[in-house]
Short mmCIF file of N, CA and C in Angstrom, two decimals:
data_model
loop_
_atom_site.label_atom_id
_atom_site.label_comp_id
_atom_site.label_asym_id
_atom_site.label_seq_id
_atom_site.Cartn_x
_atom_site.Cartn_y
_atom_site.Cartn_z
N MET A 163 -0.51 26.65 -14.80
CA MET A 163 -0.31 25.21 -14.73
C MET A 163 -1.23 24.60 -13.68
N TYR A 164 -1.41 25.29 -12.57
CA TYR A 164 -2.27 24.78 -11.51
C TYR A 164 -3.73 24.77 -11.96
N TYR A 165 -4.11 25.76 -12.75
CA TYR A 165 -5.48 25.80 -13.25
C TYR A 165 -5.75 24.61 -14.18
N PHE A 166 -4.77 24.28 -14.99
CA PHE A 166 -4.91 23.14 -15.89
C PHE A 166 -5.07 21.84 -15.09
N ALA A 167 -4.23 21.66 -14.08
CA ALA A 167 -4.32 20.46 -13.25
C ALA A 167 -5.66 20.41 -12.52
N ALA A 168 -6.12 21.55 -12.02
CA ALA A 168 -7.42 21.59 -11.35
C ALA A 168 -8.55 21.27 -12.33
N PHE A 169 -8.43 21.74 -13.56
CA PHE A 169 -9.44 21.44 -14.58
C PHE A 169 -9.49 19.95 -14.86
N ILE A 170 -8.34 19.31 -15.01
CA ILE A 170 -8.28 17.87 -15.29
C ILE A 170 -8.89 17.07 -14.14
N VAL A 171 -8.51 17.42 -12.92
CA VAL A 171 -9.06 16.72 -11.75
C VAL A 171 -10.58 16.92 -11.69
N GLY A 172 -11.03 18.13 -11.95
CA GLY A 172 -12.46 18.41 -11.95
C GLY A 172 -13.19 17.61 -13.02
N ALA A 173 -12.60 17.50 -14.21
CA ALA A 173 -13.23 16.73 -15.29
C ALA A 173 -13.33 15.25 -14.91
N ILE A 174 -12.31 14.73 -14.26
CA ILE A 174 -12.34 13.33 -13.84
C ILE A 174 -13.42 13.11 -12.80
N ILE A 175 -13.54 14.03 -11.85
CA ILE A 175 -14.58 13.91 -10.82
C ILE A 175 -15.97 13.96 -11.46
N VAL A 176 -16.16 14.87 -12.41
CA VAL A 176 -17.46 14.97 -13.09
C VAL A 176 -17.77 13.67 -13.83
N LEU A 177 -16.77 13.07 -14.49
CA LEU A 177 -17.00 11.81 -15.19
C LEU A 177 -17.41 10.69 -14.23
N PHE A 178 -16.77 10.62 -13.07
CA PHE A 178 -17.14 9.59 -12.10
C PHE A 178 -18.56 9.82 -11.57
N ILE A 179 -18.93 11.06 -11.35
CA ILE A 179 -20.29 11.37 -10.88
C ILE A 179 -21.30 11.00 -11.98
N LEU A 180 -20.99 11.36 -13.22
CA LEU A 180 -21.89 11.01 -14.33
C LEU A 180 -22.02 9.50 -14.48
N GLN A 181 -20.93 8.78 -14.27
CA GLN A 181 -20.99 7.32 -14.38
C GLN A 181 -21.91 6.74 -13.31
N LYS A 182 -21.86 7.33 -12.13
CA LYS A 182 -22.66 6.79 -11.02
C LYS A 182 -24.15 7.07 -11.21
N TYR A 183 -24.51 8.25 -11.72
CA TYR A 183 -25.91 8.65 -11.75
C TYR A 183 -26.55 8.66 -13.14
N THR A 184 -25.81 8.29 -14.18
CA THR A 184 -26.38 8.23 -15.53
C THR A 184 -26.01 6.89 -16.16
N LYS A 185 -26.28 6.76 -17.44
CA LYS A 185 -25.96 5.52 -18.16
C LYS A 185 -24.56 5.52 -18.75
N LEU A 186 -23.75 6.50 -18.39
CA LEU A 186 -22.38 6.57 -18.89
C LEU A 186 -21.58 5.37 -18.39
N GLU A 187 -20.88 4.71 -19.30
CA GLU A 187 -20.05 3.56 -18.94
C GLU A 187 -18.63 3.77 -19.46
N PHE A 188 -17.67 3.36 -18.68
CA PHE A 188 -16.29 3.36 -19.13
C PHE A 188 -16.03 2.04 -19.86
N VAL A 189 -15.07 2.05 -20.76
CA VAL A 189 -14.72 0.82 -21.45
C VAL A 189 -14.12 -0.16 -20.46
N ALA A 190 -14.25 -1.45 -20.75
CA ALA A 190 -13.78 -2.47 -19.82
C ALA A 190 -12.26 -2.43 -19.66
N HIS A 191 -11.56 -1.97 -20.69
CA HIS A 191 -10.10 -1.95 -20.65
C HIS A 191 -9.55 -0.57 -20.28
N ALA A 192 -10.29 0.20 -19.52
CA ALA A 192 -9.86 1.55 -19.16
C ALA A 192 -8.54 1.56 -18.40
N LYS A 193 -8.29 0.50 -17.62
CA LYS A 193 -7.04 0.44 -16.85
C LYS A 193 -5.81 0.27 -17.76
N LEU A 194 -6.04 -0.20 -18.97
CA LEU A 194 -4.92 -0.39 -19.90
C LEU A 194 -4.58 0.87 -20.69
N LEU A 195 -5.48 1.84 -20.69
CA LEU A 195 -5.27 3.01 -21.55
C LEU A 195 -4.02 3.80 -21.20
N TRP A 196 -3.61 3.79 -19.95
CA TRP A 196 -2.41 4.55 -19.59
C TRP A 196 -1.16 3.96 -20.24
N LYS A 197 -1.25 2.73 -20.74
CA LYS A 197 -0.12 2.10 -21.43
C LYS A 197 -0.09 2.42 -22.92
N ALA A 198 -1.15 2.99 -23.43
CA ALA A 198 -1.25 3.24 -24.87
C ALA A 198 -0.38 4.42 -25.28
N TRP A 199 0.22 4.30 -26.45
CA TRP A 199 1.08 5.37 -26.97
C TRP A 199 0.30 6.67 -27.15
N SER A 200 -0.93 6.54 -27.63
CA SER A 200 -1.71 7.74 -27.91
C SER A 200 -1.94 8.57 -26.65
N VAL A 201 -2.16 7.91 -25.53
CA VAL A 201 -2.38 8.63 -24.28
C VAL A 201 -1.11 9.35 -23.85
N TRP A 202 0.02 8.65 -23.94
CA TRP A 202 1.29 9.26 -23.53
C TRP A 202 1.69 10.43 -24.42
N LEU A 203 1.59 10.25 -25.73
CA LEU A 203 2.00 11.32 -26.65
C LEU A 203 1.10 12.54 -26.52
N SER A 204 -0.20 12.31 -26.45
CA SER A 204 -1.12 13.44 -26.29
C SER A 204 -0.91 14.13 -24.95
N GLY A 205 -0.67 13.35 -23.92
CA GLY A 205 -0.43 13.93 -22.59
C GLY A 205 0.83 14.77 -22.54
N ILE A 206 1.90 14.27 -23.13
CA ILE A 206 3.16 15.03 -23.16
C ILE A 206 2.97 16.32 -23.96
N GLY A 207 2.29 16.23 -25.09
CA GLY A 207 2.04 17.42 -25.90
C GLY A 207 1.20 18.45 -25.16
N ALA A 208 0.17 17.99 -24.46
CA ALA A 208 -0.69 18.91 -23.71
C ALA A 208 0.06 19.56 -22.55
N VAL A 209 0.83 18.77 -21.81
CA VAL A 209 1.60 19.33 -20.68
C VAL A 209 2.64 20.33 -21.18
N LEU A 210 3.32 20.00 -22.26
CA LEU A 210 4.30 20.93 -22.82
C LEU A 210 3.64 22.23 -23.26
N GLY A 211 2.50 22.10 -23.94
CA GLY A 211 1.78 23.30 -24.37
C GLY A 211 1.32 24.17 -23.22
N VAL A 212 0.81 23.54 -22.18
CA VAL A 212 0.36 24.30 -21.00
C VAL A 212 1.55 24.94 -20.30
N TYR A 213 2.66 24.22 -20.21
CA TYR A 213 3.85 24.79 -19.57
C TYR A 213 4.37 25.99 -20.35
N LEU A 214 4.38 25.89 -21.66
CA LEU A 214 4.85 27.01 -22.48
C LEU A 214 3.94 28.23 -22.34
N ALA A 215 2.65 27.97 -22.20
CA ALA A 215 1.72 29.08 -22.04
C ALA A 215 1.81 29.70 -20.65
N SER A 216 2.09 28.90 -19.64
CA SER A 216 2.11 29.42 -18.27
C SER A 216 3.48 29.96 -17.85
N ALA A 217 4.55 29.55 -18.52
CA ALA A 217 5.89 30.01 -18.14
C ALA A 217 6.69 30.38 -19.39
N PRO A 218 6.29 31.42 -20.11
CA PRO A 218 7.01 31.77 -21.34
C PRO A 218 8.43 32.26 -21.07
N ASP A 219 8.70 32.77 -19.87
CA ASP A 219 10.04 33.25 -19.56
C ASP A 219 11.06 32.11 -19.53
N ALA A 220 10.62 30.91 -19.17
CA ALA A 220 11.54 29.76 -19.17
C ALA A 220 12.00 29.45 -20.60
N LEU A 221 11.09 29.57 -21.54
CA LEU A 221 11.44 29.32 -22.93
C LEU A 221 12.41 30.39 -23.45
N VAL A 222 12.23 31.62 -23.03
CA VAL A 222 13.13 32.71 -23.44
C VAL A 222 14.54 32.45 -22.90
N HIS A 223 14.64 31.99 -21.66
CA HIS A 223 15.96 31.69 -21.08
C HIS A 223 16.65 30.56 -21.84
N VAL A 224 15.90 29.54 -22.19
CA VAL A 224 16.48 28.42 -22.95
C VAL A 224 16.93 28.91 -24.32
N TRP A 225 16.10 29.74 -24.95
CA TRP A 225 16.45 30.26 -26.28
C TRP A 225 17.73 31.09 -26.22
N LEU A 226 17.89 31.88 -25.18
CA LEU A 226 19.09 32.72 -25.06
C LEU A 226 20.35 31.90 -24.81
N MET A 227 20.21 30.71 -24.24
CA MET A 227 21.37 29.86 -23.97
C MET A 227 21.82 29.08 -25.21
N LEU A 228 20.98 29.01 -26.24
CA LEU A 228 21.35 28.26 -27.44
C LEU A 228 22.47 28.97 -28.20
N PRO A 229 23.33 28.20 -28.85
CA PRO A 229 24.38 28.81 -29.67
C PRO A 229 23.76 29.51 -30.89
N PRO A 230 24.40 30.57 -31.37
CA PRO A 230 23.85 31.34 -32.50
C PRO A 230 23.61 30.52 -33.77
N ASP A 231 24.48 29.55 -34.06
CA ASP A 231 24.28 28.77 -35.27
C ASP A 231 23.04 27.87 -35.17
N LEU A 232 22.72 27.40 -33.98
CA LEU A 232 21.51 26.61 -33.78
C LEU A 232 20.26 27.49 -33.85
N LYS A 233 20.37 28.72 -33.35
CA LYS A 233 19.25 29.66 -33.43
C LYS A 233 18.91 29.99 -34.88
N ALA A 234 19.92 30.01 -35.73
CA ALA A 234 19.69 30.33 -37.15
C ALA A 234 18.91 29.22 -37.85
N VAL A 235 19.04 27.99 -37.37
CA VAL A 235 18.38 26.85 -38.00
C VAL A 235 16.96 26.66 -37.48
N LEU A 236 16.78 26.84 -36.18
CA LEU A 236 15.47 26.58 -35.55
C LEU A 236 14.56 27.80 -35.62
N PRO A 237 13.26 27.58 -35.81
CA PRO A 237 12.32 28.70 -35.70
C PRO A 237 12.19 29.12 -34.23
N VAL A 238 11.76 30.33 -34.00
CA VAL A 238 11.67 30.85 -32.63
C VAL A 238 10.70 30.04 -31.78
N ASN A 239 9.61 29.64 -32.35
CA ASN A 239 8.60 28.91 -31.57
C ASN A 239 8.68 27.39 -31.82
N VAL A 240 9.88 26.84 -31.84
CA VAL A 240 10.08 25.42 -32.08
C VAL A 240 9.43 24.57 -30.98
N ALA A 241 9.45 25.02 -29.74
CA ALA A 241 8.85 24.25 -28.65
C ALA A 241 7.34 24.13 -28.84
N GLN A 242 6.73 25.18 -29.35
CA GLN A 242 5.29 25.14 -29.61
C GLN A 242 4.99 24.11 -30.72
N TYR A 243 5.83 24.08 -31.74
CA TYR A 243 5.65 23.10 -32.81
C TYR A 243 5.83 21.68 -32.29
N ILE A 244 6.76 21.49 -31.37
CA ILE A 244 6.97 20.17 -30.77
C ILE A 244 5.72 19.74 -30.01
N SER A 245 5.12 20.67 -29.28
CA SER A 245 3.89 20.37 -28.56
C SER A 245 2.78 19.95 -29.51
N TYR A 246 2.62 20.69 -30.60
CA TYR A 246 1.60 20.34 -31.60
C TYR A 246 1.89 18.98 -32.22
N ALA A 247 3.16 18.71 -32.49
CA ALA A 247 3.53 17.44 -33.12
C ALA A 247 3.24 16.27 -32.19
N MET A 248 3.48 16.43 -30.89
CA MET A 248 3.20 15.36 -29.94
C MET A 248 1.71 15.04 -29.89
N ILE A 249 0.88 16.07 -29.91
CA ILE A 249 -0.56 15.84 -29.90
C ILE A 249 -1.00 15.17 -31.20
N ALA A 250 -0.47 15.62 -32.32
CA ALA A 250 -0.81 15.01 -33.61
C ALA A 250 -0.34 13.55 -33.66
N LEU A 251 0.85 13.26 -33.14
CA LEU A 251 1.32 11.88 -33.10
C LEU A 251 0.45 11.02 -32.19
N GLY A 252 -0.08 11.63 -31.13
CA GLY A 252 -1.00 10.90 -30.26
C GLY A 252 -2.26 10.47 -30.99
N VAL A 253 -2.76 11.36 -31.83
CA VAL A 253 -3.96 11.02 -32.62
C VAL A 253 -3.63 9.94 -33.64
N VAL A 254 -2.50 10.09 -34.33
CA VAL A 254 -2.11 9.11 -35.34
C VAL A 254 -1.83 7.75 -34.71
N SER A 255 -1.24 7.74 -33.53
CA SER A 255 -0.88 6.46 -32.89
C SER A 255 -2.10 5.68 -32.43
N GLN A 256 -3.27 6.29 -32.41
CA GLN A 256 -4.47 5.53 -32.08
C GLN A 256 -4.78 4.51 -33.16
N PHE A 257 -4.26 4.70 -34.35
CA PHE A 257 -4.49 3.79 -35.45
C PHE A 257 -3.46 2.68 -35.52
N ILE A 258 -2.49 2.68 -34.61
CA ILE A 258 -1.44 1.66 -34.59
C ILE A 258 -1.80 0.63 -33.53
N ARG A 259 -1.84 -0.62 -33.93
CA ARG A 259 -2.19 -1.69 -32.99
C ARG A 259 -0.98 -2.02 -32.12
N GLN A 260 -1.21 -2.09 -30.83
CA GLN A 260 -0.19 -2.53 -29.89
C GLN A 260 -0.58 -3.96 -29.47
N PRO A 261 0.09 -4.97 -30.00
CA PRO A 261 -0.35 -6.36 -29.81
C PRO A 261 -0.50 -6.78 -28.34
N LYS A 262 0.42 -6.39 -27.49
CA LYS A 262 0.31 -6.79 -26.08
C LYS A 262 -0.93 -6.20 -25.43
N LEU A 263 -1.21 -4.94 -25.72
CA LEU A 263 -2.39 -4.30 -25.14
C LEU A 263 -3.67 -4.89 -25.74
N GLU A 264 -3.65 -5.24 -27.01
CA GLU A 264 -4.82 -5.83 -27.65
C GLU A 264 -5.19 -7.15 -26.99
N GLN A 265 -4.19 -7.96 -26.70
CA GLN A 265 -4.43 -9.24 -26.05
C GLN A 265 -4.98 -9.02 -24.63
N GLN A 266 -4.39 -8.11 -23.88
CA GLN A 266 -4.87 -7.83 -22.52
C GLN A 266 -6.28 -7.25 -22.55
N ARG A 267 -6.58 -6.42 -23.54
CA ARG A 267 -7.92 -5.83 -23.66
C ARG A 267 -8.96 -6.92 -23.89
N LYS A 268 -8.65 -7.87 -24.78
CA LYS A 268 -9.59 -8.96 -25.05
C LYS A 268 -9.82 -9.81 -23.81
N GLU A 269 -8.77 -10.05 -23.03
CA GLU A 269 -8.93 -10.83 -21.81
C GLU A 269 -9.80 -10.09 -20.80
N MET A 270 -9.62 -8.77 -20.70
CA MET A 270 -10.41 -8.00 -19.73
C MET A 270 -11.88 -7.92 -20.16
N GLU A 271 -12.15 -7.84 -21.46
CA GLU A 271 -13.52 -7.75 -21.92
C GLU A 271 -14.26 -9.07 -21.79
N GLN A 272 -13.56 -10.17 -21.78
CA GLN A 272 -14.21 -11.48 -21.66
C GLN A 272 -14.60 -11.79 -20.22
N LYS A 273 -13.95 -11.16 -19.25
CA LYS A 273 -14.29 -11.40 -17.85
C LYS A 273 -15.65 -10.78 -17.54
N PRO A 274 -16.47 -11.51 -16.77
CA PRO A 274 -17.79 -10.95 -16.43
C PRO A 274 -17.73 -9.84 -15.41
#
């Protein structure tokens, strides 16, 4: 989990360095992106996937605590499927317009 966080921080630092010394530009509404559904869903899916990969024993303990009738219905790797579904929903939600964010984005792009 720490390696993943270090990778993300490193990628952000590299992007800022590239922005300073190359022609790379961030979108004008970058501050609004944290409010977008796609960012949240993809982020939750990625964090869940990384957590499952880094701490598989936690998932085993949760699975053992489930009642037997629920275990019969759910597949063993249901948490992994949830992680995949969150990332897929993040991609799909990029095609859904969020009216409040759209209005704020237009206002930010019009400012010089």
